[in-house]
Coordinates of C-alpha atoms in Angstrom, one line a residue:
X1 CA 0.0 0.0 0.0
X2 CA 1.4 3.4 -1.0
X3 CA 1.3 6.4 1.3
X4 CA -0.6 9.6 0.3
X5 CA 2.6 11.5 0.0
X6 CA 6.3 10.9 -0.3
X7 CA 9.1 12.4 1.7
X8 CA 9.9 14.8 -1.1
X9 CA 6.4 16.2 -1.2
X10 CA 5.4 18.7 1.5
X11 CA 2.3 18.0 3.6
X12 CA -0.3 20.8 3.1
X13 CA -0.4 21.6 6.9
X14 CA 3.3 21.8 7.5
X15 CA 4.7 24.9 9.0
X16 CA 6.9 26.9 6.5
X17 CA 10.6 26.2 6.9
X18 CA 12.5 29.4 7.4
X19 CA 15.1 30.2 4.7
X20 CA 18.5 31.7 5.6
X21 CA 17.2 35.1 4.4
X22 CA 14.4 35.0 7.0
X23 CA 16.8 35.3 9.9
X24 CA 19.5 37.9 10.5
X25 CA 22.4 38.1 12.9
X26 CA 22.0 40.2 16.0
X27 CA 24.3 41.2 18.8
X28 CA 23.1 41.5 22.4
X29 CA 25.0 42.8 25.4
X30 CA 25.8 40.2 28.0
X31 CA 23.3 41.3 30.7
X32 CA 20.3 41.1 28.4
X33 CA 21.6 37.9 26.8
X34 CA 21.8 36.3 30.3
X35 CA 18.2 37.2 30.9
X36 CA 17.1 35.8 27.5
X37 CA 19.0 32.6 28.3
X38 CA 17.1 32.3 31.6
X39 CA 13.8 32.7 29.7
X40 CA 15.0 30.1 27.2
X41 CA 15.7 27.6 29.9
X42 CA 12.6 28.5 32.0
X43 CA 9.8 26.1 32.8
X44 CA 7.4 28.3 30.8
X45 CA 9.2 27.8 27.6
X46 CA 7.5 24.7 26.4
X47 CA 5.3 23.4 23.6
X48 CA 7.0 24.7 21.6
X49 CA 10.4 25.6 23.0
X50 CA 11.3 29.0 21.6
X51 CA 14.9 29.8 20.7
X52 CA 16.9 33.0 20.6
X53 CA 15.5 34.3 17.2
X54 CA 12.0 34.0 18.6
X55 CA 12.9 35.6 22.0
X56 CA 14.9 38.5 20.6
X57 CA 12.2 39.2 18.0
X58 CA 9.5 39.0 20.7
X59 CA 11.4 41.5 22.8
X60 CA 11.6 43.9 19.8
X61 CA 7.8 43.6 19.2
X62 CA 7.0 44.1 22.9
X63 CA 9.3 47.1 23.4
X64 CA 8.0 48.9 20.3
X65 CA 4.3 48.1 21.1
X66 CA 1.4 48.1 18.8
X67 CA 2.1 51.6 17.6
X68 CA 5.8 51.1 16.9
X69 CA 6.6 53.6 19.7
X70 CA 10.3 54.4 19.8
X71 CA 10.6 57.2 22.4
X72 CA 11.1 54.9 25.4
X73 CA 13.8 53.0 23.4
X74 CA 15.8 56.2 22.9
X75 CA 15.1 57.2 26.5
X76 CA 16.6 53.9 27.7
X77 CA 19.6 54.3 25.3
X78 CA 20.3 57.9 26.4
X79 CA 19.8 57.4 30.2
X80 CA 20.8 53.9 31.0
X81 CA 22.8 52.1 28.3
X82 CA 25.0 55.1 27.7
X83 CA 26.2 54.8 31.3
X84 CA 27.5 51.2 30.7
X85 CA 31.1 50.6 29.6
X86 CA 31.2 50.9 25.8
X87 CA 33.5 47.9 25.5
X88 CA 31.0 45.6 27.1
X89 CA 31.1 42.2 25.4
X90 CA 28.3 41.2 23.1
X91 CA 26.8 37.8 22.2
X92 CA 26.1 36.9 18.6
X93 CA 22.6 35.5 18.1
X94 CA 19.9 35.5 15.4
X95 CA 16.5 37.2 15.0
X96 CA 13.7 37.2 12.5
X97 CA 14.0 39.6 9.6
X98 CA 10.7 41.4 10.2
X99 CA 11.9 42.6 13.7
X100 CA 15.4 43.4 12.4
X101 CA 13.8 45.7 9.8
X102 CA 12.0 47.4 12.6
X103 CA 15.3 48.0 14.3
X104 CA 16.8 49.3 11.1
X105 CA 13.9 51.8 10.8
X106 CA 14.6 52.9 14.4
X107 CA 18.3 53.4 13.5
X108 CA 17.3 55.7 10.7
X109 CA 15.0 58.0 12.7
X110 CA 15.9 61.6 13.4
X111 CA 16.3 60.7 17.1
X112 CA 19.4 58.8 16.0
X113 CA 20.9 61.5 13.8
X114 CA 22.9 64.7 14.3
X115 CA 22.8 66.5 16.7
X116 CA 21.7 63.4 18.7
X117 CA 24.2 60.6 19.5
X118 CA 24.3 57.7 17.0
X119 CA 23.4 54.3 18.5
X120 CA 24.2 51.1 16.6
X121 CA 21.9 48.2 16.0
X122 CA 23.4 46.1 18.8
X123 CA 22.7 48.9 21.3
X124 CA 19.1 49.3 19.9
X125 CA 18.5 45.6 20.1
X126 CA 19.9 45.4 23.6
X127 CA 17.6 48.3 24.6
X128 CA 14.5 46.4 23.3
X129 CA 15.5 43.3 25.3
X130 CA 16.1 45.4 28.4
X131 CA 12.7 47.1 28.0
X132 CA 11.0 43.8 27.6
X133 CA 12.7 42.6 30.8
X134 CA 11.4 45.7 32.6
X135 CA 7.9 45.0 31.5
X136 CA 8.0 41.4 32.9
X137 CA 11.1 40.0 34.6
X138 CA 9.6 36.5 34.5
X139 CA 9.6 36.4 30.7
X140 CA 6.0 35.3 30.6
X141 CA 4.9 38.2 28.4
X142 CA 7.9 37.6 26.2
X143 CA 6.9 34.0 25.6
X144 CA 3.3 35.0 24.8
X145 CA 4.6 37.5 22.3
X146 CA 6.9 34.8 20.8
X147 CA 3.7 32.7 20.2
X148 CA 1.9 35.6 18.7
X149 CA 4.8 36.4 16.4
X150 CA 5.1 32.8 15.4
X151 CA 1.4 32.6 14.5
X152 CA 1.7 35.8 12.4
X153 CA 4.7 34.4 10.5
X154 CA 2.9 31.1 9.9
X155 CA -0.2 32.8 8.6
X156 CA 1.8 35.1 6.3
X157 CA 4.5 32.6 5.5
X158 CA 5.7 31.2 2.2
X159 CA 5.0 27.6 1.2
X160 CA 7.1 24.9 2.9
X161 CA 10.5 24.3 1.4
X162 CA 11.3 20.8 0.3

């Protein structure tokens, strides 16, 4: 008896497989990376277990809010992150392209141009993670946002790759 589909044929209900262009490298300062790692290993991160691309992207979505608000990001950068040692080590991780593009848009705003200081993407990413942490130290809201982001990607995703 033959099966309805072979291994080479995608099943209609499969989740789209991300392509390398769907994820982008991100750098996070160590303090915020440690918090994300704690959320990654937490008891609440199950079914599915979210990884760093999901967690970082969820932090960006949470910190910018529904209206893509950026003032509190630049307030954090100018009042808290600026006081840290500029040589602080960073960890290299990945994030989803949609949220990376939001960060790029923040970087291009007048708030990040002359006469204001120029913050780099790793600093902006770190600020978003720090703000998500301030909203909920436990990471519960971050995990809920990761689920919402995943559902949105799945509903707007491309067909599965074979």
